[in-house]
Short mmCIF file of C-alpha atoms in Angstrom, two decimals:
data_model
loop_
_atom_site.label_atom_id
_atom_site.label_comp_id
_atom_site.label_asym_id
_atom_site.label_seq_id
_atom_site.Cartn_x
_atom_site.Cartn_y
_atom_site.Cartn_z
CA MET A 1 167.80 -35.12 -21.96
CA PRO A 2 166.07 -38.28 -21.96
CA THR A 3 167.67 -40.99 -19.84
CA LYS A 4 168.59 -44.41 -21.19
CA ARG A 5 166.78 -47.17 -19.18
CA THR A 6 167.04 -50.91 -18.51
CA ASP A 7 164.20 -53.52 -18.30
CA ARG A 8 164.60 -53.38 -14.52
CA GLU A 9 162.85 -50.02 -14.36
CA LEU A 10 159.83 -51.21 -16.40
CA THR A 11 157.32 -52.42 -13.92
CA ILE A 12 155.22 -49.78 -11.97
CA HIS A 13 152.75 -52.05 -10.24
CA VAL A 14 151.42 -55.45 -10.24
CA GLY A 15 147.79 -55.22 -9.10
CA GLN A 16 145.21 -57.78 -8.44
CA HIS A 17 143.52 -57.33 -11.63
CA ARG A 18 145.74 -55.22 -13.83
CA SER A 19 149.52 -54.47 -14.05
CA PHE A 20 151.28 -51.36 -15.21
CA GLU A 21 154.63 -50.64 -16.69
CA TRP A 22 156.34 -47.84 -18.63
CA TYR A 23 156.59 -47.64 -22.38
CA TRP A 24 160.22 -48.49 -23.43
CA ALA A 25 160.89 -46.27 -26.57
CA PRO A 26 163.13 -47.54 -29.40
CA LYS A 27 166.07 -45.51 -28.27
CA GLY A 28 165.82 -47.22 -24.81
CA THR A 29 164.31 -44.30 -23.11
CA MET A 30 161.06 -44.25 -20.95
CA PRO A 31 159.50 -40.87 -21.53
CA GLY A 32 156.66 -41.40 -18.91
CA LEU A 33 159.37 -42.33 -16.31
CA ASP A 34 161.35 -39.33 -17.16
CA ALA A 35 158.35 -37.17 -16.51
CA TYR A 36 157.51 -39.05 -13.44
CA ASP A 37 160.96 -38.51 -12.08
CA ASP A 38 160.64 -34.77 -12.57
CA LEU A 39 157.55 -34.58 -10.31
CA PRO A 40 157.61 -33.66 -6.70
CA ALA A 41 157.13 -36.65 -4.43
CA ARG A 42 153.54 -35.72 -3.50
CA GLU A 43 152.45 -35.77 -7.12
CA GLN A 44 154.37 -38.96 -7.74
CA ASP A 45 152.43 -40.60 -4.86
CA ASP A 46 149.16 -39.33 -6.32
CA PHE A 47 149.96 -41.01 -9.57
CA LEU A 48 151.08 -44.19 -7.81
CA ALA A 49 147.62 -44.16 -5.79
CA SER A 50 145.90 -43.87 -9.16
CA VAL A 51 147.59 -46.88 -10.45
CA ILE A 52 147.05 -48.90 -7.40
CA HIS A 53 143.33 -47.93 -7.26
CA TRP A 54 142.79 -49.05 -10.87
CA GLY A 55 145.04 -52.27 -10.35
CA GLY A 56 142.53 -53.40 -7.86
CA VAL A 57 139.24 -52.60 -9.75
CA PRO A 58 137.75 -55.74 -11.09
CA PRO A 59 137.20 -56.17 -14.92
CA GLY A 60 133.90 -54.71 -16.06
CA ILE A 61 133.80 -52.08 -13.27
CA ARG A 62 134.46 -48.52 -14.04
CA PRO A 63 137.38 -47.07 -12.11
CA LEU A 64 136.99 -43.57 -10.44
CA GLN A 65 136.97 -40.90 -13.14
CA THR A 66 138.81 -38.61 -10.73
CA ARG A 67 141.66 -41.07 -11.15
CA ILE A 68 141.36 -42.58 -14.68
CA ASN A 69 139.77 -41.08 -17.68
CA ASP A 70 139.07 -42.39 -21.22
CA GLU A 71 140.92 -40.17 -23.66
CA HIS A 72 140.55 -41.89 -27.05
CA ASP A 73 138.16 -44.54 -28.11
CA ASP A 74 139.81 -46.58 -30.83
CA PRO A 75 142.48 -47.70 -29.99
CA LEU A 76 141.53 -47.10 -26.34
CA ILE A 77 143.93 -44.53 -24.67
CA VAL A 78 143.23 -43.58 -21.01
CA ALA A 79 144.86 -40.83 -18.87
CA ILE A 80 146.07 -41.78 -15.46
CA LYS A 81 145.68 -38.63 -13.32
CA ALA A 82 147.77 -37.11 -10.65
CA GLY A 83 146.40 -33.64 -9.85
CA LYS A 84 146.93 -31.60 -13.02
CA HIS A 85 149.33 -34.19 -14.43
CA ARG A 86 148.12 -36.88 -16.88
CA PHE A 87 149.96 -40.03 -18.00
CA THR A 88 148.65 -41.70 -21.22
CA ALA A 89 148.43 -45.56 -21.28
CA PHE A 90 147.26 -48.24 -23.58
CA ARG A 91 146.54 -51.91 -23.00
CA GLU A 92 148.82 -54.74 -24.49
CA GLU A 93 146.89 -56.68 -26.93
CA HIS A 94 146.48 -60.00 -25.09
CA GLY A 95 146.68 -59.57 -21.28
CA SER A 96 145.91 -57.21 -18.53
CA THR A 97 149.14 -55.01 -18.59
CA TRP A 98 148.68 -51.31 -19.28
CA ILE A 99 151.63 -49.47 -20.80
CA VAL A 100 152.14 -46.01 -19.57
CA SER A 101 153.62 -43.91 -22.29
CA HIS A 102 153.71 -40.12 -22.05
CA HIS A 103 152.90 -37.21 -19.82
CA TYR A 104 151.12 -33.94 -20.27
CA LEU A 105 149.64 -31.16 -18.04
CA LYS A 106 146.02 -30.41 -18.13
CA GLU A 107 145.50 -26.74 -17.20
CA GLY A 108 141.84 -26.04 -18.11
CA GLN A 109 138.68 -27.79 -18.20
CA ARG A 110 139.28 -29.18 -21.63
CA ARG A 111 142.27 -30.95 -23.13
CA ASP A 112 144.39 -28.66 -24.98
CA LYS A 113 146.91 -29.04 -27.88
CA THR A 114 149.58 -30.46 -25.66
CA GLY A 115 147.09 -33.20 -24.36
CA ASP A 116 146.24 -33.86 -28.01
CA ARG A 117 149.82 -34.26 -29.03
CA ALA A 118 150.26 -36.59 -26.02
CA ILE A 119 147.44 -38.81 -27.16
CA LYS A 120 148.88 -38.91 -30.61
CA ARG A 121 152.28 -39.99 -29.29
CA ALA A 122 150.59 -42.63 -27.11
CA ILE A 123 148.77 -44.10 -30.18
CA ALA A 124 152.17 -44.21 -32.11
CA ALA A 125 153.70 -45.89 -29.04
CA ARG A 126 150.86 -48.48 -29.00
CA THR A 127 151.59 -49.12 -32.66
CA ASP A 128 155.32 -49.66 -31.90
CA TYR A 129 154.70 -51.70 -28.99
CA CYS A 130 152.28 -54.12 -30.66
CA ARG A 131 154.49 -54.66 -33.69
CA LYS A 132 157.69 -55.26 -31.67
CA THR A 133 156.03 -57.60 -29.10
CA SER A 134 154.63 -59.56 -32.08
CA GLU A 135 157.97 -59.74 -33.67
CA GLY A 136 159.57 -60.54 -30.40
CA THR A 137 161.87 -57.57 -30.40
CA TYR A 138 160.39 -55.27 -27.68
CA TYR A 139 161.31 -57.11 -24.47
CA GLU A 140 164.21 -59.08 -25.91
CA ARG A 141 166.53 -56.05 -26.57
CA ASN A 142 169.08 -56.32 -23.78
CA MET F 1 157.12 -62.59 -25.35
CA ASN F 2 154.22 -60.67 -23.77
CA ALA F 3 154.34 -58.30 -20.74
CA THR F 4 153.49 -61.01 -18.10
CA GLU F 5 156.11 -63.42 -19.42
CA ALA F 6 158.70 -60.71 -19.69
CA ARG F 7 157.91 -59.60 -16.04
CA LYS F 8 158.24 -63.07 -14.74
CA LYS F 9 161.68 -63.35 -16.59
CA ARG F 10 163.07 -60.28 -15.14
CA SER F 11 161.58 -60.50 -11.67
CA SER F 12 162.69 -57.09 -10.44
CA SER F 13 160.85 -55.10 -7.73
CA THR F 14 158.24 -52.70 -8.90
CA LEU F 15 158.23 -48.92 -8.60
CA VAL F 16 155.49 -49.01 -6.10
CA GLU F 17 157.39 -51.49 -3.93
CA ARG F 18 160.47 -49.36 -3.99
CA THR F 19 158.56 -46.20 -3.31
CA ARG F 20 156.75 -47.93 -0.20
CA ARG F 21 160.09 -48.62 1.52
CA ASP F 22 159.91 -44.97 2.46
CA ARG F 23 157.55 -45.13 5.44
CA ASN F 24 156.21 -41.44 4.96
CA ARG F 25 155.43 -42.16 1.31
CA ALA F 26 153.91 -45.48 2.12
CA THR F 27 151.53 -43.78 4.64
CA ARG F 28 150.54 -41.01 2.07
CA ILE F 29 149.96 -43.51 -0.79
CA GLY F 30 147.88 -45.63 1.55
CA ARG F 31 145.78 -42.71 2.58
CA LEU F 32 145.23 -41.76 -1.01
CA VAL F 33 144.19 -45.24 -1.99
CA THR F 34 141.78 -45.53 0.75
CA GLU F 35 140.15 -42.25 -0.04
CA ALA F 36 139.79 -43.42 -3.73
CA SER F 37 138.38 -46.53 -2.46
CA ILE F 38 135.57 -44.90 -0.38
CA GLU F 39 134.75 -42.53 -3.15
CA HIS F 40 134.65 -45.53 -5.65
CA THR F 41 132.53 -47.67 -3.21
CA LEU F 42 129.94 -44.89 -2.93
CA GLN F 43 129.66 -44.43 -6.65
CA GLN F 44 129.33 -48.22 -7.14
CA ILE F 45 126.39 -48.25 -4.60
CA MET F 46 124.78 -45.38 -6.42
CA GLU F 47 125.06 -47.31 -9.64
CA ILE F 48 123.77 -50.60 -8.17
CA GLU F 49 120.77 -48.74 -6.47
CA ASP F 50 120.21 -46.56 -9.53
CA VAL F 51 120.38 -43.49 -7.53
CA SER F 52 121.57 -40.31 -9.37
CA ALA F 53 123.68 -37.58 -7.55
CA ALA F 54 120.52 -35.33 -7.74
CA GLU F 55 118.35 -37.99 -6.14
CA LEU F 56 121.02 -38.54 -3.42
CA ALA F 57 121.22 -34.71 -2.68
CA LYS F 58 117.32 -34.81 -2.37
CA ARG F 59 117.42 -37.61 0.19
CA VAL F 60 120.19 -36.13 2.37
CA LYS F 61 118.70 -32.52 2.06
CA SER F 62 121.95 -31.25 0.34
CA LYS F 63 122.36 -29.26 -2.74
CA PRO F 64 123.61 -31.27 -5.86
CA PRO F 65 126.85 -29.48 -6.07
CA GLN F 66 127.76 -30.73 -2.54
CA ILE F 67 127.08 -34.30 -3.58
CA SER F 68 129.30 -33.66 -6.75
CA ARG F 69 132.06 -32.26 -4.38
CA ASP F 70 131.80 -35.32 -2.30
CA LEU F 71 132.10 -37.56 -5.36
CA HIS F 72 135.25 -35.68 -6.58
CA GLY F 73 137.60 -35.73 -3.75
CA GLY F 74 135.40 -34.13 -1.03
CA LEU F 75 134.82 -37.46 0.86
CA SER F 76 138.52 -37.54 1.84
CA LYS F 77 137.79 -34.67 4.21
CA ALA F 78 134.27 -35.95 5.23
CA ARG F 79 133.23 -36.79 8.86
CA VAL F 80 132.19 -40.37 9.72
CA SER F 81 128.70 -38.96 10.21
CA ARG F 82 128.59 -37.58 6.61
CA LEU F 83 129.52 -41.07 5.41
CA ALA F 84 126.92 -42.68 7.57
CA THR F 85 124.32 -40.29 6.35
CA LEU F 86 125.12 -40.94 2.63
CA ALA F 87 125.26 -44.60 3.24
CA GLY F 88 121.92 -44.50 5.12
CA ALA F 89 120.34 -42.48 2.23
CA LEU F 90 121.19 -45.28 -0.16
CA GLY F 91 119.79 -48.04 2.13
CA TYR F 92 123.21 -49.20 3.46
CA ASP F 93 125.19 -49.05 6.72
CA PHE F 94 128.59 -47.57 6.96
CA ILE F 95 130.68 -49.79 9.13
CA PRO F 96 134.01 -48.67 9.95
CA MET F 97 136.44 -51.47 10.51
CA PHE F 98 139.95 -51.80 12.22
CA ILE F 99 141.95 -54.50 10.42
CA PRO F 100 145.37 -55.78 11.59
CA ARG F 101 147.88 -54.68 8.92
CA ASP F 102 150.26 -57.64 9.36
CA ASP F 103 147.68 -60.36 8.63
CA LEU F 104 147.70 -60.01 4.90
CA GLU F 105 145.73 -63.21 4.25
CA LYS F 106 142.81 -62.08 6.47
CA ARG F 107 142.97 -58.52 5.10
CA ARG F 108 142.68 -59.70 1.58
CA ALA F 109 139.94 -62.30 2.30
CA LEU F 110 137.85 -59.47 4.00
CA LEU F 111 138.37 -57.06 1.07
CA ASP F 112 137.62 -59.89 -1.54
CA VAL F 113 134.38 -60.67 0.30
CA THR F 114 133.39 -57.02 0.43
CA ARG F 115 134.08 -56.57 -3.26
CA ASP F 116 132.34 -59.85 -4.27
CA VAL F 117 129.13 -58.72 -2.31
CA LEU F 118 129.04 -55.28 -3.80
CA PHE F 119 130.53 -55.41 -7.20
CA LYS F 120 130.04 -58.85 -8.80
CA PRO F 121 128.02 -58.25 -11.95
CA HIS F 122 125.46 -60.89 -10.93
CA THR F 123 124.83 -58.94 -7.74
CA ARG F 124 124.25 -55.83 -9.57
CA LYS F 125 121.90 -57.52 -12.11
CA ARG F 126 119.80 -59.14 -9.36
CA SER F 127 119.60 -55.81 -7.47
CA ARG F 128 118.09 -54.16 -10.55
CA GLN F 129 115.72 -57.10 -11.19
CA GLU F 130 114.54 -57.00 -7.69
CA LYS F 131 114.01 -53.28 -7.99
CA ALA F 132 112.07 -53.73 -11.26
CA SER F 133 109.82 -56.48 -9.73
CA ALA F 134 109.12 -54.62 -6.46
#
């Protein structure tokens, strides 16, 4: 059962070059945070390490592919890695904040249907995010 | 309101800050970030020097899969001598440093200088141009 969240839970990390926050779905849930909460502490730490690493990489420099991977070109969707776990993320339109939306497990060498579905959900989340931030209804819901 | 403005307005702690309050988890996260940083630095140097994994393997008399392992998590278990060998093969010195944890200003300044020297785009460009003119 998805948990209803508040804006106090949004921010994951504020790095030197990039910041990260969870995607806040229309019903007030944060699917990425729900999945993160279900992970064991070691895997949570692995995810946070990926986020901290990328937050400190200057713009124009590729982050480690063992930590961050491009999953979709247009719009750009990346996967933040934690072992077999992947968290999809997209960038806000004007700024350096990345919104972490959904989770999937990568079992094999190639991305499977579960991964493909997670990417589609991330693209839909991005559309929702961009529309609501331009309308002024995304962060202003409390 | 964009993400930065909204963040400033709510001014709550971050997930990373809350997690780091647990000492064991802070140590583990720190170790993982350091490992990623070493791997990333080596990859950046290889890019600056235009050295492929195959070429690096040849220079250190290793097999290419070993270098591939090194660059995909293997360096986390590498000895200091291995890091020194890889750095040497790329024309660099590996200098381990002990930095006081509490002096955040000095720490950040040192890391910034290191990043600027190695990763600023103009440095990379110059390095390639120098190579081409040599």
